[in-house]
Coordinates of C-alpha atoms in Angstrom, one line a residue:
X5 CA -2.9 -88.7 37.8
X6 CA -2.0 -85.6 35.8
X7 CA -0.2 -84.6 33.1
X8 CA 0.8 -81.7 31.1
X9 CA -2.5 -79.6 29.8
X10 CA 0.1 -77.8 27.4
X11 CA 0.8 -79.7 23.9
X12 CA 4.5 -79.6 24.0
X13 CA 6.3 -77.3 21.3
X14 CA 9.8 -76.2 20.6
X15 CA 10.4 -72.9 19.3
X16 CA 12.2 -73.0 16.2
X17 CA 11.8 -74.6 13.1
X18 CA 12.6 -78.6 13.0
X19 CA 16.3 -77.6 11.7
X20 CA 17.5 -76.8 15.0
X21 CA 16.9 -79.4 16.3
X22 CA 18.5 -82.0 13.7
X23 CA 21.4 -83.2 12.9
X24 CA 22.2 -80.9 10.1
X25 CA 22.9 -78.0 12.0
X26 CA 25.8 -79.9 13.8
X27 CA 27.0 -81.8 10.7
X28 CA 30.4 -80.3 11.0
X29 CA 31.1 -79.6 14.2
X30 CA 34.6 -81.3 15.1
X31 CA 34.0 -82.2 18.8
X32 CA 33.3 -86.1 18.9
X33 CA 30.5 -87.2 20.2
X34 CA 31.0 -90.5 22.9
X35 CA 32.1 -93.5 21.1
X36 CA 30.3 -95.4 23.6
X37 CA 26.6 -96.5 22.0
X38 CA 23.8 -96.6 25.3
X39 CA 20.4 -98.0 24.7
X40 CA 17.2 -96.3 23.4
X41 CA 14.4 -96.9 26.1
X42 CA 12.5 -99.8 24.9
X43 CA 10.4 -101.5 27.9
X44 CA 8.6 -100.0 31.2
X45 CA 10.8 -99.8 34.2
X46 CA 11.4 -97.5 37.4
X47 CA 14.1 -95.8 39.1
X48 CA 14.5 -93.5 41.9
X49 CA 15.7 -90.6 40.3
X50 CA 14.6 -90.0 36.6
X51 CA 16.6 -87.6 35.1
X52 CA 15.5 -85.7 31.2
X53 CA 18.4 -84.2 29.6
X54 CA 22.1 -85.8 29.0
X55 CA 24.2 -82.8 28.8
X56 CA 26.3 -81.3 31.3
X57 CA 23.9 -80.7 34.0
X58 CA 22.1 -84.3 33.3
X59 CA 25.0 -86.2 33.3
X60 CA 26.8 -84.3 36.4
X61 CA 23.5 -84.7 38.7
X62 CA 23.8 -88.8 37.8
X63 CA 27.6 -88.4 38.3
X64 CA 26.8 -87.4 41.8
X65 CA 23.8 -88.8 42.8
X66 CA 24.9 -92.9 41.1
X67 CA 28.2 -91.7 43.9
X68 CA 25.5 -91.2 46.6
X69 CA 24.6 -94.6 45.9
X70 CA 21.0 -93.3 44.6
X71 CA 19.2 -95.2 41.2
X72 CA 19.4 -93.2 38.8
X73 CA 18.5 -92.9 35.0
X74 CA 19.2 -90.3 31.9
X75 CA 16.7 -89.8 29.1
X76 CA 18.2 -88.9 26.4
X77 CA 16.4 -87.2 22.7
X78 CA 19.8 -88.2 21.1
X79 CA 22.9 -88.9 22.6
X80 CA 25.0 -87.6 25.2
X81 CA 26.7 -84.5 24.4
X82 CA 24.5 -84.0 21.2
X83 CA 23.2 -80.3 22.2
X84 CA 25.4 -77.5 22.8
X85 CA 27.3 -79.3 25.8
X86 CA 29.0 -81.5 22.6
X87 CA 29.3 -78.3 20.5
X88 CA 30.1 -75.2 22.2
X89 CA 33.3 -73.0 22.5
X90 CA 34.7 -75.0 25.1
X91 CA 35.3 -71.5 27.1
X92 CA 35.2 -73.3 30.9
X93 CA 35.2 -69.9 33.1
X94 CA 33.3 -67.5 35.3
X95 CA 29.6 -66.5 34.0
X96 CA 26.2 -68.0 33.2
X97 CA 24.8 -65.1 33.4
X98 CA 24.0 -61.9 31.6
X99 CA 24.4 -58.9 34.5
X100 CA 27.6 -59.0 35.2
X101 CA 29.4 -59.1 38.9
X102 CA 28.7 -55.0 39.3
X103 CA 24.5 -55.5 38.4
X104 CA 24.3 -58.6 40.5
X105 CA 26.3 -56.4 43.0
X106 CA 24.0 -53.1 42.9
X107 CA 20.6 -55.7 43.0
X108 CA 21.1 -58.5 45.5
X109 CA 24.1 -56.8 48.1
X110 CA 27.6 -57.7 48.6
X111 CA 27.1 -61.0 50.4
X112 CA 24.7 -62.6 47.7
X113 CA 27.3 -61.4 45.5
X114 CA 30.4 -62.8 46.9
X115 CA 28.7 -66.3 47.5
X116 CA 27.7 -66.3 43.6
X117 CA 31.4 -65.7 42.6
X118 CA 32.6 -68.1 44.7
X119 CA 30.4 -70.7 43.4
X120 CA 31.9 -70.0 39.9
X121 CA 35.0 -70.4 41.0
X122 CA 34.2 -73.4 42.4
X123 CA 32.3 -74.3 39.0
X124 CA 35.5 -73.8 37.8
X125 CA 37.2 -76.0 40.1
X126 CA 34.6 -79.1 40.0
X127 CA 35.8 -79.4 35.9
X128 CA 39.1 -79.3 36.9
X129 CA 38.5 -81.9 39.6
X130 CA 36.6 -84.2 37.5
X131 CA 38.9 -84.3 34.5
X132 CA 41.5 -85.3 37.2
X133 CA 39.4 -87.9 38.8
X134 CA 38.1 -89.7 36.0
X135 CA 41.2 -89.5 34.0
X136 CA 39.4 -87.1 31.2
X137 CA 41.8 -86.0 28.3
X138 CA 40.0 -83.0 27.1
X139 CA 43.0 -81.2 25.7
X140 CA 42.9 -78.4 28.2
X141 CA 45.2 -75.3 28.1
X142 CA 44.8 -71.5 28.5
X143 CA 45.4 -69.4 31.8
X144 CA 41.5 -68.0 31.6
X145 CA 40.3 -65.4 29.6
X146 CA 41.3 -62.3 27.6
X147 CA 38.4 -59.8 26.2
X148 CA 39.4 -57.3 24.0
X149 CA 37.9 -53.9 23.3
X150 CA 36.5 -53.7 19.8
X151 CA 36.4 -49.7 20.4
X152 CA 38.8 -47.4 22.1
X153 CA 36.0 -46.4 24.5
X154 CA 35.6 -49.9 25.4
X155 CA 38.7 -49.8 27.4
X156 CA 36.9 -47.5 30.0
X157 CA 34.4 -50.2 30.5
X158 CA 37.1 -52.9 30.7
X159 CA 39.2 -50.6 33.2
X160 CA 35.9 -50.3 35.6
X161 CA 35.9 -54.2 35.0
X162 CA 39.3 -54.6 36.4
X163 CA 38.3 -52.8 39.7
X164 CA 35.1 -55.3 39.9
X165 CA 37.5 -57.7 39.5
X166 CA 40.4 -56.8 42.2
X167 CA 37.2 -56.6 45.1
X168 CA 37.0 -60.7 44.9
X169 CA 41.1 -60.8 44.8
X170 CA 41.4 -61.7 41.2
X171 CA 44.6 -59.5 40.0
X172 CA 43.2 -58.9 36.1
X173 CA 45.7 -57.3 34.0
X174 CA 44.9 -54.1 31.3
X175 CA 46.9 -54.7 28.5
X176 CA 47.1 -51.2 26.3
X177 CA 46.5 -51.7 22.2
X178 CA 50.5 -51.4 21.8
X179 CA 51.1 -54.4 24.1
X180 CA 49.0 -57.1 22.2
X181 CA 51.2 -57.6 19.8
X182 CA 54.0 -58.4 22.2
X183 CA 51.7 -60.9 23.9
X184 CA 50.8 -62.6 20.6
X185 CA 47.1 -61.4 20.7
X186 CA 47.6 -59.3 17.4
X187 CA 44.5 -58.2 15.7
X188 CA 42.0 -54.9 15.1
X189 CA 41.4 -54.4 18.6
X190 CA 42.1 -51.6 20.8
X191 CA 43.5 -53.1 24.2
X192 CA 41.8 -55.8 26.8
X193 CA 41.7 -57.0 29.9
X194 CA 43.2 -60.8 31.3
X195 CA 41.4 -62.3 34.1
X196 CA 43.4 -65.6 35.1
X197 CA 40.4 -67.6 35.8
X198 CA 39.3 -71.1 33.8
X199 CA 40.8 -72.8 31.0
X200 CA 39.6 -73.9 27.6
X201 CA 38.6 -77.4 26.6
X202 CA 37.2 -79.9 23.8
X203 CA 33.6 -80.2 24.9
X204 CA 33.1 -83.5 23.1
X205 CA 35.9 -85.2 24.8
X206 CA 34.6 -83.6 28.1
X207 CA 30.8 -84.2 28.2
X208 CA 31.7 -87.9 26.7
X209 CA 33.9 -88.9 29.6
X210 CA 31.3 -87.2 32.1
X211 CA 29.0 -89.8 30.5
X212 CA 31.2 -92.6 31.1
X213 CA 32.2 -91.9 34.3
X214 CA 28.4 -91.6 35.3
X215 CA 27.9 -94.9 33.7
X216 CA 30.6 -96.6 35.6
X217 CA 29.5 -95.2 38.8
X218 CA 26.5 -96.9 38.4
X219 CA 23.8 -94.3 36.2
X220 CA 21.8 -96.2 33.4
X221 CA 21.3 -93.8 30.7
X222 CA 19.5 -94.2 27.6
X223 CA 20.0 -92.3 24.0
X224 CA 17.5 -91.9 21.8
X225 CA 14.9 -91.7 24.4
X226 CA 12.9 -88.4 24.0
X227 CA 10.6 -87.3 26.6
X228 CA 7.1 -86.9 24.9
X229 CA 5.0 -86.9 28.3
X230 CA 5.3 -86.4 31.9
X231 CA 2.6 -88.0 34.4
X232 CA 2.3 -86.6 38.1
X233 CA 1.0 -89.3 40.3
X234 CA 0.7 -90.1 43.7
X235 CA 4.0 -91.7 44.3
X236 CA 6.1 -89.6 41.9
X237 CA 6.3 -89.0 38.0
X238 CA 6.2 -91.1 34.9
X239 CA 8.1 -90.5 31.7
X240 CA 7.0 -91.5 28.6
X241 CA 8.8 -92.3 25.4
X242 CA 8.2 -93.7 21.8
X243 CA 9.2 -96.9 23.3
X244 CA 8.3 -97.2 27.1
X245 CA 7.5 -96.0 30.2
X246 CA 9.8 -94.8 33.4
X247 CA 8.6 -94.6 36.9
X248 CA 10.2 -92.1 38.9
X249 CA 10.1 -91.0 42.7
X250 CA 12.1 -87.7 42.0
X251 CA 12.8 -85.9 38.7
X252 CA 15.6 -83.8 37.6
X253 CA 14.5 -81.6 34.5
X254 CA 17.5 -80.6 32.2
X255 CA 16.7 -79.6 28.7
X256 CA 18.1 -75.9 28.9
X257 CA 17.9 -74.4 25.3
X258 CA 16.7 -78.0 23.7
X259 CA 13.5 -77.7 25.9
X260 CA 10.0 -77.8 25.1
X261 CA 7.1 -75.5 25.8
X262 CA 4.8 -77.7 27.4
X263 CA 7.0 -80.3 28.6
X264 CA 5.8 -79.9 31.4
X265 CA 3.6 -76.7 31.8
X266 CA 6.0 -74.8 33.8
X267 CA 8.7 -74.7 31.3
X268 CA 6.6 -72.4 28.8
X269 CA 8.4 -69.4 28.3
X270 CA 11.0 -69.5 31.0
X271 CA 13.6 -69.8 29.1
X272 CA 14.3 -68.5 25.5
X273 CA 16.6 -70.6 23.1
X274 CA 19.3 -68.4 21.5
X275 CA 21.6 -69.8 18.6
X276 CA 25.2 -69.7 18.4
X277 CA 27.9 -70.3 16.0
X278 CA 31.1 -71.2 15.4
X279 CA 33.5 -71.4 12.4
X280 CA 36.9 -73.2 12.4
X281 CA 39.5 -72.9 10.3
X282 CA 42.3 -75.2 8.5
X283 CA 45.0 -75.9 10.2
X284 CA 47.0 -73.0 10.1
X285 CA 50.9 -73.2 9.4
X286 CA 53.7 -71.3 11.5
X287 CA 54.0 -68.9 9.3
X288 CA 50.5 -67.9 9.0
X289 CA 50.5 -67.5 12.7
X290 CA 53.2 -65.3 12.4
X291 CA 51.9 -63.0 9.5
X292 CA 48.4 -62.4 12.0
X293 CA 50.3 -62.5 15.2
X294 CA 48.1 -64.3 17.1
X295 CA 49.7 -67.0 18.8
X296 CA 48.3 -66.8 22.2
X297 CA 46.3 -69.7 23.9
X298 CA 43.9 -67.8 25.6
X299 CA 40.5 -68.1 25.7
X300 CA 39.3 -64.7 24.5
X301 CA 36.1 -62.7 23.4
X302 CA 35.6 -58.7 22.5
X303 CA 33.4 -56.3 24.1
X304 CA 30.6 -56.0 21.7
X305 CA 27.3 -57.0 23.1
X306 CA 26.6 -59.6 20.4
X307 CA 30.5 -60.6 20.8
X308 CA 32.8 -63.0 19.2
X309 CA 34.5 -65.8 21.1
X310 CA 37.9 -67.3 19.8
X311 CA 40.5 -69.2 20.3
X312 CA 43.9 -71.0 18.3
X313 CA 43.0 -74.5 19.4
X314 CA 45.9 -77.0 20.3
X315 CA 45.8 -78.4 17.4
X316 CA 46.5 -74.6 14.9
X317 CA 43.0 -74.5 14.4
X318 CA 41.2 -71.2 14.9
X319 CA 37.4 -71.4 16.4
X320 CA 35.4 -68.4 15.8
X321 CA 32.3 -68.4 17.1
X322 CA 28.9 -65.5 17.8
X323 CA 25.2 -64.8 18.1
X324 CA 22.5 -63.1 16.4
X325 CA 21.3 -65.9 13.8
X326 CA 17.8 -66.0 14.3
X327 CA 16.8 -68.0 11.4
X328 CA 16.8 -71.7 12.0
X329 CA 16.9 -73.1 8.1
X330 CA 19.7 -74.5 6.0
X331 CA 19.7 -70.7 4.3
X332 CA 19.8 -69.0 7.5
X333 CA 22.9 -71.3 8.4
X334 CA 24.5 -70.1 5.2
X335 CA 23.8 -66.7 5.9
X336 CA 25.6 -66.8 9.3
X337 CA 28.1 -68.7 8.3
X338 CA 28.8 -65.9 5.4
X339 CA 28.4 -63.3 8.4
X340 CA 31.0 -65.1 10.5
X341 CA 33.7 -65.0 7.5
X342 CA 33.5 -61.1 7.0
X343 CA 33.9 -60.6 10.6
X344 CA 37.0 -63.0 10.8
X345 CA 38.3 -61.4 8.1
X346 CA 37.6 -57.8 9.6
X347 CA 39.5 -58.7 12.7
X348 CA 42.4 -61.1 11.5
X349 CA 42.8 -59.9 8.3
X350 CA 45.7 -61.8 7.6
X351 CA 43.2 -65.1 7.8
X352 CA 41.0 -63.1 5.0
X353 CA 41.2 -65.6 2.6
X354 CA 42.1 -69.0 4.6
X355 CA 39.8 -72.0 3.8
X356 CA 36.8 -72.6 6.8
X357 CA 35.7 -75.9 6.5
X358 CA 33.7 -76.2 9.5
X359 CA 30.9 -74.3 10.8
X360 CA 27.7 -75.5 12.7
X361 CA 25.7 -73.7 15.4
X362 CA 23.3 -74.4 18.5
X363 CA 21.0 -73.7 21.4
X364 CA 21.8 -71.5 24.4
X365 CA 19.1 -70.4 26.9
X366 CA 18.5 -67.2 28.4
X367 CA 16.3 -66.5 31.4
X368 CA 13.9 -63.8 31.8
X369 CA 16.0 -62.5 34.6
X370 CA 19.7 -62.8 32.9
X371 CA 20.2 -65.4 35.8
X372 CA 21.1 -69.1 35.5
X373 CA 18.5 -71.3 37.5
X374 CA 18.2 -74.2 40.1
X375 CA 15.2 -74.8 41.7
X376 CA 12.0 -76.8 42.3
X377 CA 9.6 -77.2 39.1
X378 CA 6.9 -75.0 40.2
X379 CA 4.9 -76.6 42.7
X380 CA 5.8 -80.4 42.2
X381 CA 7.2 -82.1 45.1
X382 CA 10.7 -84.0 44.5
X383 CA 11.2 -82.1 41.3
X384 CA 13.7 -79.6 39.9
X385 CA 15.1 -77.9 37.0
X386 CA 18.6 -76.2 35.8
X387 CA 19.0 -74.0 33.2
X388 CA 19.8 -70.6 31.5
X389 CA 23.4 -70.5 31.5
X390 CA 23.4 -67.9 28.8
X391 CA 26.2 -69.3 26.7
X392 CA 28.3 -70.1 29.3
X393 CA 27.7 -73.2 30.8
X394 CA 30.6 -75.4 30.6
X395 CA 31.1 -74.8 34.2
X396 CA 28.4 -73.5 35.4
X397 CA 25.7 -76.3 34.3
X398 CA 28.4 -78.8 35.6
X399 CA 28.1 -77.1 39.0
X400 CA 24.1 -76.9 38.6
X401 CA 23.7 -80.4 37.9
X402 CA 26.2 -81.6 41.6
X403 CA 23.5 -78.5 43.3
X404 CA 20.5 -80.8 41.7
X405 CA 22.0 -83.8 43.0
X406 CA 22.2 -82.2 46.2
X407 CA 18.7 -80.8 46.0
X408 CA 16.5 -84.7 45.5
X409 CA 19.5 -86.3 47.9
X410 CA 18.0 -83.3 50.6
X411 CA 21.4 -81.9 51.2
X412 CA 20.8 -78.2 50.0
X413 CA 17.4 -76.2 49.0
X414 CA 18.9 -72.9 48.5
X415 CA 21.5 -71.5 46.1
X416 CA 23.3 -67.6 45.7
X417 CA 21.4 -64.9 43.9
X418 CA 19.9 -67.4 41.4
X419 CA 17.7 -69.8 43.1
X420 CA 14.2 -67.8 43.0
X421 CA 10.8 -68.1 41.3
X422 CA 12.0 -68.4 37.8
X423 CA 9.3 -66.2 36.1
X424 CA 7.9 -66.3 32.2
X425 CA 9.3 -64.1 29.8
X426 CA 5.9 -61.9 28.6
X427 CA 3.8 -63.3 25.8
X428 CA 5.3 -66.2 26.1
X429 CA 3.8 -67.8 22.9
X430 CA 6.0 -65.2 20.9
X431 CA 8.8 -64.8 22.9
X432 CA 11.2 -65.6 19.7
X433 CA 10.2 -62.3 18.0
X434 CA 12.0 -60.8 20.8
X435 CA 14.8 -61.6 19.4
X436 CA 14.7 -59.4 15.9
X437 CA 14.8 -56.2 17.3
X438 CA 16.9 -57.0 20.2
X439 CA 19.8 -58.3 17.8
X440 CA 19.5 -55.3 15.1
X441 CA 20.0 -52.9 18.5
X442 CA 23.1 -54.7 19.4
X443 CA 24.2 -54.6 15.8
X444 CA 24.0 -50.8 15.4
X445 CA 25.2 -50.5 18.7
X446 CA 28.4 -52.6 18.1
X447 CA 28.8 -50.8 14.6
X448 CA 30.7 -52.3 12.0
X449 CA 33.8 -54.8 12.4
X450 CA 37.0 -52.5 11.2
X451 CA 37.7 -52.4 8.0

């Protein structure tokens, strides 16, 4: 037999990883209460992670007609598949179409963008199928330029956009107003692709619907150990002990150095968060003159995502707190209210009630990954979906299921050796500088 020689660790401090840094996030988690783990048992297919890509890989393979079993730290949906943006559209990555474009050649290219649309399209297919009310709306995506200049950049975009048929629409700064997207910006760009959602409702049906099709999964099951051994892999828990053939690894930004070996410093956990208002009135709306349902983010490279949720809400969301602690949340959450402020200044002074924030994962390479765990046989990993993984970890998780059924070993652009960020052991510290660059290169919200 063999283990991991690594002593598992997570990154950040014990507050990201607890409940208080979700404690008022409005998505609901699944009503539905699954088991913790509590005696030794074996399945085919052992799968470590119940978000999107965990609970879409059980989705598919309990469909194949394969036994298969979630362990989950928490509950389903309890990472950032229950408390993101709800943004369901084209990325999961960090290059953008024109770098993937110049690096891996128009073919690699055009299959990746296809299999974002088709991301796309499995969300849309499984809220259909399995009857998921997820309170859907918005015709894609509308990024707005925070500086004049931006709107070169967004009109290059556009071309990028027109080569894969996908008519994107420049909107100048005098015609945002008209199109209820009112606030200090200087023009942006539409790209009718994806709609918005309410993660909780989304990653709780997935849940269910995996559990009808016939995947056990279990909540408060954490992971502590991983055993290789002749015939496959055992999983160890607080409470007992799992006996896999295959393994499907998907932690993303809640992973742990260590757990197993390979997973040191391929990815790098990033936080994220959001702020939602009150409900705002009619007339509110109307003095800010944003009424549009669109999904829509600005051009800064630590950029804000928003949207007026069905329910007169506004969700405000961005990056760059490094500090996991109840004082660093504060801190953001203070950050998040000047910049809302800046750029809807008719909200300036409207109550925020909510605000909580969690893990993304980036990849060393700026590329979202499927692929084997290093040299383990019947054993594979997704991740690094950069903050954008409502679709694209949904699609990972059906590629996984095809990967330990033996349906598909090879994937667009992004199925390669993942390698290690450098000096992995310190790979947060990254972080520091890289965020005060994008700060003084984003300047200022308007004032």
């Amino acid at each position: 037999m063999a283990g991991s020689d690594t002593m598992p660790r997570r990154i950040y401090e014990d507050y990201a990883y607890s409940d208080a840094a979700r404690a008022e996030c409005i998505w609901p988690l699944p009503d539905q209460n699954w088991p913790a783990l509590n005696a030794d048992t074996r399945t085919d297919i052992a799968i470590i992670g119940g978000g999107y890509t965990g609970l879409s890989a059980a989705l598919h393979l309990a469909q194949a007609g394969v036994g298969v079993t979630v362990l989950e730290a928490n509950q389903p949906g309890w990472g950032s598949s229950g408390r993101n943006g709800g943004f369901c559209c084209i990325g999961g990555d960090m290059r953008g179409l024109g770098a993937i474009q110049k690096r891996y050649g128009d073919t690699a290219t055009l299959a990746y963008f296809n299999a974002q649309r088709d991301a796309i399209d499995l969300v849309a297919d499984l809220l259909a199928i399995h009857a998921i009310d997820a309170d859907t709306h918005s015709d894609g995506e509308v990024q707005l330029a925070h500086h004049p200049k931006a709107m070169t950049q967004l009109a290059t975009e556009k071309d990028h956009w027109a080569a894969f048929d996908i008519d994107a629409r420049l909107i100048p700064a005098d015609g945002l107003a008209a199109r209820g997207l009112a606030g200090r910006f200087h023009g942006a760009l539409h790209v009718p692709l994806g709609f918005a959602l309410n993660p909780g409702k989304y990653v709780g049906g997935l849940a269910k619907a995996a559990t009808r099709a016939g995947a056990t999964i279990h909540a408060r099951s954490p992971v502590t150990r991983i055993v290789r051994t002749p015939s496959g892999y055992t999983l160890i828990t607080p409470q007992g002990r799992i006996i896999a053939d295959r393994l499907i690894l998907a932690t993303n930004g809640y992973g742990t150095d260590g757990l197993p070996d390979w997973m040191t410093g391929r990815y790098l956990p990033l936080q994220s968060n959001i702020l939602v208002t009150r409900t705002l009135t009619g007339d509110e709306i109307a003095a800010q003159g944003w009424s549009s349902d669109l999904m829509a983010y600005d051009s800064r490279n630590l950029l804000h995502y928003f949207r007026l949720l069905p329910d007169r809400r506004f969700l405000f969301g961005a990056r760059g707190n490094i500090r996991a602690s109840a004082p660093g949340q504060d801190a953001m959450r203070a950050r998040l209210h000047r910049d809302l402020a800046a750029l809807f200044p008719a909200w300036a002074n409207i109550e925020t009630p909510h605000f909580w924030s969690g893990l993304v994962s980036l990849s060393p390479d700026l590329l979202p990954y499927a692929g084997p765990i290093g040299d383990w046989e019947n054993a594979w990993a997704g991740m690094n979906y950069h903050g954008n993984g409502v679709a694209m970890a949904t699609w990972v998780g059906a590629r996984l299921a095809d990967m330990a059924l033996g349906r598909q070993q090879a994937l667009p652009v992004h199925t390669r050796p993942l390698p290690r960020f450098p000096l992995a052991g310190i790979r947060r510290s990254y972080l520091y500088p890289a965020v005060l660059g994008y700060r003084l290169m984003d300047g200022p919200p308007p004032t």
